[in-house]
PDB file of C-alpha atoms in Angstrom:
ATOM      1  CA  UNK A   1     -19.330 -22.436 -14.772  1.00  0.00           C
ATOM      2  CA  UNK A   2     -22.091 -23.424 -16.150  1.00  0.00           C
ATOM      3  CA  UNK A   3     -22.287 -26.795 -18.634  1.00  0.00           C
ATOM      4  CA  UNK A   4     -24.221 -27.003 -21.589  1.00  0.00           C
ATOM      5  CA  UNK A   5     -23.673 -30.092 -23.778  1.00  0.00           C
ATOM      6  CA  UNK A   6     -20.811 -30.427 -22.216  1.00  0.00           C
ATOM      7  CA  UNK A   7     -18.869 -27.639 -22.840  1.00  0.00           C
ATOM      8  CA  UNK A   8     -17.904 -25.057 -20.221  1.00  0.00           C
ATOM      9  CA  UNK A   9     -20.225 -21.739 -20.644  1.00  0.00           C
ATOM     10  CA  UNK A  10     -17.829 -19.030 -18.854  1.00  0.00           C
ATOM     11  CA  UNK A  11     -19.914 -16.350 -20.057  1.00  0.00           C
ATOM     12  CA  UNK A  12     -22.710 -17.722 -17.895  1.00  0.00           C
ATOM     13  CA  UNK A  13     -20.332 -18.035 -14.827  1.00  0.00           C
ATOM     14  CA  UNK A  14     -19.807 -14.075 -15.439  1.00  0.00           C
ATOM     15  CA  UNK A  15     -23.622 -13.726 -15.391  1.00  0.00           C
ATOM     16  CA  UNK A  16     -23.553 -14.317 -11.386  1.00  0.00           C
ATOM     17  CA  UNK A  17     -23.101 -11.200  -9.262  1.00  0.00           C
ATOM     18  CA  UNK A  18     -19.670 -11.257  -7.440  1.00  0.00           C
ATOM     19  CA  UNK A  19     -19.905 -13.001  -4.021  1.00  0.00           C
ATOM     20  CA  UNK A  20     -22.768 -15.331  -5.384  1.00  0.00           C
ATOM     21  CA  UNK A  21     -22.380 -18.839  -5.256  1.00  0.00           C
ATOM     22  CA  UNK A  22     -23.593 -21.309  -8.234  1.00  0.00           C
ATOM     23  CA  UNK A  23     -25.946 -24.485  -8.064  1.00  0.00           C
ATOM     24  CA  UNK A  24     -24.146 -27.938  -8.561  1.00  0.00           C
ATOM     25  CA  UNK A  25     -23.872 -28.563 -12.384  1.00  0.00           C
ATOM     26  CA  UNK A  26     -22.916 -31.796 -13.349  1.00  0.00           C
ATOM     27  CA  UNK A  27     -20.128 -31.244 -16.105  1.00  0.00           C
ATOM     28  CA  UNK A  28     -17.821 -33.675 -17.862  1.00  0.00           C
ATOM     29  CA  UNK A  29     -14.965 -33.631 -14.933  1.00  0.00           C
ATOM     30  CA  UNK A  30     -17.573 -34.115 -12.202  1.00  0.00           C
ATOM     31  CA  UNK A  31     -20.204 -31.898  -9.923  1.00  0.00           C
ATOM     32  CA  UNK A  32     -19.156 -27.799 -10.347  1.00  0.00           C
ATOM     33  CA  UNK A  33     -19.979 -25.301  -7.636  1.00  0.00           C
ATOM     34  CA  UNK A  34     -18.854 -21.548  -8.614  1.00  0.00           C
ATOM     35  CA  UNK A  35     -18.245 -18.776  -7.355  1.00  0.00           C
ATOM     36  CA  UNK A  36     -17.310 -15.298  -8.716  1.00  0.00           C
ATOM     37  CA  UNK A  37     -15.509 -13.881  -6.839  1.00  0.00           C
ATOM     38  CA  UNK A  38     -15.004  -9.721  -6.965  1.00  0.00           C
ATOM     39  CA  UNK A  39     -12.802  -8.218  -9.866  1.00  0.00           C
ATOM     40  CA  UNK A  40      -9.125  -7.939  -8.652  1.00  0.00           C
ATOM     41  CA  UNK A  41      -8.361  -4.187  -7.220  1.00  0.00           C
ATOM     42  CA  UNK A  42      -6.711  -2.082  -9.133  1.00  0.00           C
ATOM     43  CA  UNK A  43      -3.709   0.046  -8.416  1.00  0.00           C
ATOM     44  CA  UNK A  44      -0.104  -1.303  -6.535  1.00  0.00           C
ATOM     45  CA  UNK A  45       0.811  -4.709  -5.797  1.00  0.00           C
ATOM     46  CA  UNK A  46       3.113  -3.786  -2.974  1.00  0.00           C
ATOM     47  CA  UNK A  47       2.856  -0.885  -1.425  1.00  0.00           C
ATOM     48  CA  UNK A  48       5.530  -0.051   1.595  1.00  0.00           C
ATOM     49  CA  UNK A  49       4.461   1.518   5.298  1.00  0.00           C
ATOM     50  CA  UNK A  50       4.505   2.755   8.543  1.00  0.00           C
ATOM     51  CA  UNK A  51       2.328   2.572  11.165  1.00  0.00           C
ATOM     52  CA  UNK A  52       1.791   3.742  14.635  1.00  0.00           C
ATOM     53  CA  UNK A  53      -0.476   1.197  16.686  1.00  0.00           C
ATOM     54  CA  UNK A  54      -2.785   2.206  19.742  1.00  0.00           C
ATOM     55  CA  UNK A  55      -3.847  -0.546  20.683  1.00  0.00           C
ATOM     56  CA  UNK A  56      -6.950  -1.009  23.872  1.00  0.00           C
ATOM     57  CA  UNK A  57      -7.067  -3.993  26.422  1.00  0.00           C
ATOM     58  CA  UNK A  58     -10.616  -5.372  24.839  1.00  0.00           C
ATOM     59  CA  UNK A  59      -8.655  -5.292  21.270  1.00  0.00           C
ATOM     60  CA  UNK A  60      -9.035  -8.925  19.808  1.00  0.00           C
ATOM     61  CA  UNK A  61      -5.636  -9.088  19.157  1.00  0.00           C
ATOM     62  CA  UNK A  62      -4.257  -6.240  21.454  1.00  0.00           C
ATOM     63  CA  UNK A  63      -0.973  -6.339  22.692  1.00  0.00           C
ATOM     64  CA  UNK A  64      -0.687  -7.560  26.169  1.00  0.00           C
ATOM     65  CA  UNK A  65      -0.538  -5.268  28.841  1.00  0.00           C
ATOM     66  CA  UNK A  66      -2.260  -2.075  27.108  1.00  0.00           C
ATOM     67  CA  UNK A  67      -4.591  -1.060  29.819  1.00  0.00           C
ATOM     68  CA  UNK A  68      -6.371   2.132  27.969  1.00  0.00           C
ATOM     69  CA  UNK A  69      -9.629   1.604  27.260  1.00  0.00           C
ATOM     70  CA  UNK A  70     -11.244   1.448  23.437  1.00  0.00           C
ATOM     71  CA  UNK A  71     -12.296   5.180  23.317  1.00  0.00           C
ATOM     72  CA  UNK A  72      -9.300   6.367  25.343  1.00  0.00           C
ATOM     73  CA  UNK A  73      -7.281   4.469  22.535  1.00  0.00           C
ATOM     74  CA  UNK A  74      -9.573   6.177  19.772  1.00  0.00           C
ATOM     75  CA  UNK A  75      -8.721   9.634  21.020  1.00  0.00           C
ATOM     76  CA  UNK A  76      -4.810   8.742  21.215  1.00  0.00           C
ATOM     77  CA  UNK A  77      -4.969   7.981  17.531  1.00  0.00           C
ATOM     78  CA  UNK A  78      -7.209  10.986  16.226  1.00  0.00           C
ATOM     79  CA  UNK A  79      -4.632  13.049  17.766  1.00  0.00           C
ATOM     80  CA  UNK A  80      -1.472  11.456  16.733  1.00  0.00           C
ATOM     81  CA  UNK A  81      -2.850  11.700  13.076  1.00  0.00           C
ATOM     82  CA  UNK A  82      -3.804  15.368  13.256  1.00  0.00           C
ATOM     83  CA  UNK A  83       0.050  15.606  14.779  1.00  0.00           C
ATOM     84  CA  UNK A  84       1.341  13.693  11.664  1.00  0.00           C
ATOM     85  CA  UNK A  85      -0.227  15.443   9.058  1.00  0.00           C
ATOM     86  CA  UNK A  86       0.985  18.813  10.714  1.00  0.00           C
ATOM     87  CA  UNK A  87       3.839  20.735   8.607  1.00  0.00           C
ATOM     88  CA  UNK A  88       7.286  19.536  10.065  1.00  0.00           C
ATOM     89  CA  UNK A  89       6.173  16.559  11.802  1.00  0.00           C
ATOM     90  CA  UNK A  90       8.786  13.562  12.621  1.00  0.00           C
ATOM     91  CA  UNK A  91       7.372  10.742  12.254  1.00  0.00           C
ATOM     92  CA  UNK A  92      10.152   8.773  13.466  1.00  0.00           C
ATOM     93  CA  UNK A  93       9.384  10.924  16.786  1.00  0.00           C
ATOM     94  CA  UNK A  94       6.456  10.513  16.874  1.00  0.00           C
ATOM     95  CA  UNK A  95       6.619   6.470  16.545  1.00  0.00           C
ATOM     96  CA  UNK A  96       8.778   6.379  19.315  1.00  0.00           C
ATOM     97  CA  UNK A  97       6.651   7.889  21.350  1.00  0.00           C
ATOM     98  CA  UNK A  98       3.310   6.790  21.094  1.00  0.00           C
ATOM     99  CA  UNK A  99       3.320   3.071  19.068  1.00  0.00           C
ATOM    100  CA  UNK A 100       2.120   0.192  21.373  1.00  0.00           C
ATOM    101  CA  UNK A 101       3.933  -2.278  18.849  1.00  0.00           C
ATOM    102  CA  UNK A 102       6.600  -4.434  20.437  1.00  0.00           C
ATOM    103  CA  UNK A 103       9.836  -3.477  18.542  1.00  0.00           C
ATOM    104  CA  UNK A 104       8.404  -0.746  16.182  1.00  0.00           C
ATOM    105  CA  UNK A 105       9.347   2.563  18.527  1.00  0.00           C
ATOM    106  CA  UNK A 106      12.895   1.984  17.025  1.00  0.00           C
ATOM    107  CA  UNK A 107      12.118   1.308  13.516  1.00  0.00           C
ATOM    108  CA  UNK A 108       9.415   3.805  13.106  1.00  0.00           C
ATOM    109  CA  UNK A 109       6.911   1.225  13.038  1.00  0.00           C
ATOM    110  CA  UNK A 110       8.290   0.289   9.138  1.00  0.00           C
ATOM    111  CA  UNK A 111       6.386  -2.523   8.206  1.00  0.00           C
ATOM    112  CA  UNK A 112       8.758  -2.799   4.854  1.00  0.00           C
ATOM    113  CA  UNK A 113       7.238  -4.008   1.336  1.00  0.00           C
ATOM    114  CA  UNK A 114       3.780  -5.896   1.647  1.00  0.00           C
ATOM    115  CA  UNK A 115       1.583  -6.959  -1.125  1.00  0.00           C
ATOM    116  CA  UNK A 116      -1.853  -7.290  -1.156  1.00  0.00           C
ATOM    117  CA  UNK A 117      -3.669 -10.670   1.270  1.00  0.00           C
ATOM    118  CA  UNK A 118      -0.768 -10.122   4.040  1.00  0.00           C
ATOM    119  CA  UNK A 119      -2.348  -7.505   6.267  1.00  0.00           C
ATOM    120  CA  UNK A 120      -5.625  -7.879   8.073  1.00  0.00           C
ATOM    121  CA  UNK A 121      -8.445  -6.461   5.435  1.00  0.00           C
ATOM    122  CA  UNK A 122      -8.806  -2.583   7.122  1.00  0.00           C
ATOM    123  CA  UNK A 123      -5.165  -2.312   7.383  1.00  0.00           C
ATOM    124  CA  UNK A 124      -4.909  -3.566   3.684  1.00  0.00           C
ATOM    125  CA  UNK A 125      -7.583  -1.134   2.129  1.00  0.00           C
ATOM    126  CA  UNK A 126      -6.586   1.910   3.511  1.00  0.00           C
ATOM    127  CA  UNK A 127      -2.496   1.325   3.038  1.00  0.00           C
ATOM    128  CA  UNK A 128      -3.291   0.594  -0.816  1.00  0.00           C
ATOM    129  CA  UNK A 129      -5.903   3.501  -0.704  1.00  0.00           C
ATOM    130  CA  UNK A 130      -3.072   5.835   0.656  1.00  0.00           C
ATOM    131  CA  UNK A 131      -0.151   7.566  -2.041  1.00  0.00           C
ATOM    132  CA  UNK A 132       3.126   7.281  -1.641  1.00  0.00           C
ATOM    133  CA  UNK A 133       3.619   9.964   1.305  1.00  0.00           C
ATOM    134  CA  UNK A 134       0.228  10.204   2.161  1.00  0.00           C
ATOM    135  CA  UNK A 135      -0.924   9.488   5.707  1.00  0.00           C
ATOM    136  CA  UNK A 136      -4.031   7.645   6.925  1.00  0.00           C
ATOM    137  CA  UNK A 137      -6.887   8.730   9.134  1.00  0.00           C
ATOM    138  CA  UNK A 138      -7.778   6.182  11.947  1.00  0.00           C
ATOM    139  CA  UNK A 139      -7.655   2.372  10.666  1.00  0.00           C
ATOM    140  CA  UNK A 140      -9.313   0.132  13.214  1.00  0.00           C
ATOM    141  CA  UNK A 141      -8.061  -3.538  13.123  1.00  0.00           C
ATOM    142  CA  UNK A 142      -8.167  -6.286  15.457  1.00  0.00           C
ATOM    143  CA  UNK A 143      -4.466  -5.477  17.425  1.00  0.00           C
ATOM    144  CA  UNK A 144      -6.310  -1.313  17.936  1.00  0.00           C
ATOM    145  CA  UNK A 145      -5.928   1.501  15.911  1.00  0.00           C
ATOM    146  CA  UNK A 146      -3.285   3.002  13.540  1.00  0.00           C
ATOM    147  CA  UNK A 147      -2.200   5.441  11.799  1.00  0.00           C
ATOM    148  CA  UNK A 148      -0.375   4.937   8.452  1.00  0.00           C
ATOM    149  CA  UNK A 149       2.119   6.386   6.838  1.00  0.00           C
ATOM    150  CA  UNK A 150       2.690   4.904   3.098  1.00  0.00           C
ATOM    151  CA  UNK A 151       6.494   5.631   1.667  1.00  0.00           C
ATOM    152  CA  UNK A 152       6.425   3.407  -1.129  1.00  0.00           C
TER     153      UNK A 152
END
């Protein structure tokens, strides 16, 4: 915000580009700093998902043990969307056999209802990018790669 005779000018606040950060301004509650921030996405709140993770053993947040390397793991994923889009595909099947998540080759990799701040950003953008039975291409995150499935 910006503070002229001290009242609060929010039109001039709106004037800065989103990501740009004001100057100080001295106003009548103390120093402001501002920053506008980008207008909220559109579209769901929640959205609910599957996933199948292939995961890579340099992945920052890999799951222990994976020993393919990150192209090896890039391959695995390509395929198992092409597989997943294909008329007739299980998911469910093909979850249990090919997610490198801990727990998720019973469950289908369901990840349940999740709104929008609780997944890592490229997991976030493509699952609220996706319609309700739509499946992803590749999504690279920090655990590896996925492929999404949105039901919800």
């Amino acid at each position: 915000f910006l503070v002229k005779d001290n009242a609060v000018q929010p039109k001039a606040a709106a004037a800065l580009a989103p990501g740009a950060i004001s100057e100080p301004v001295d106003g009548p509650e103390g120093w402001v700093v501002v920053e506008r921030r980008s207008d909220p996405p559109t579209g769901p709140t929640l959205v609910s998902c599957r996933h199948i993770l292939i995961s890579f053993k340099t992945a920052d947040r890999g799951v222990t043990g994976v020993t393919r390397e990150q192209g090896e793991a890039r391959v695995l994923a390509e395929k198992i969307a092409k597989e997943a889009k294909e008329p007739g595909a299980n998911w469910n099947e093909l979850a249990a056999k090919y997610t490198d998540e801990p727990g998720s080759k019973e469950t289908g990799g369901d990840l349940g209802q999740f709104g929008r701040g609780q997944m890592v950003p490229s997991f976030e953008r493509a699952a609220f990018a996706l319609q309700v039975g739509q499946i992803s291409e590749v999504v690279e995150s920090p655990f590896g790669y996925h492929v999404i499935l949105r039901y919800q």
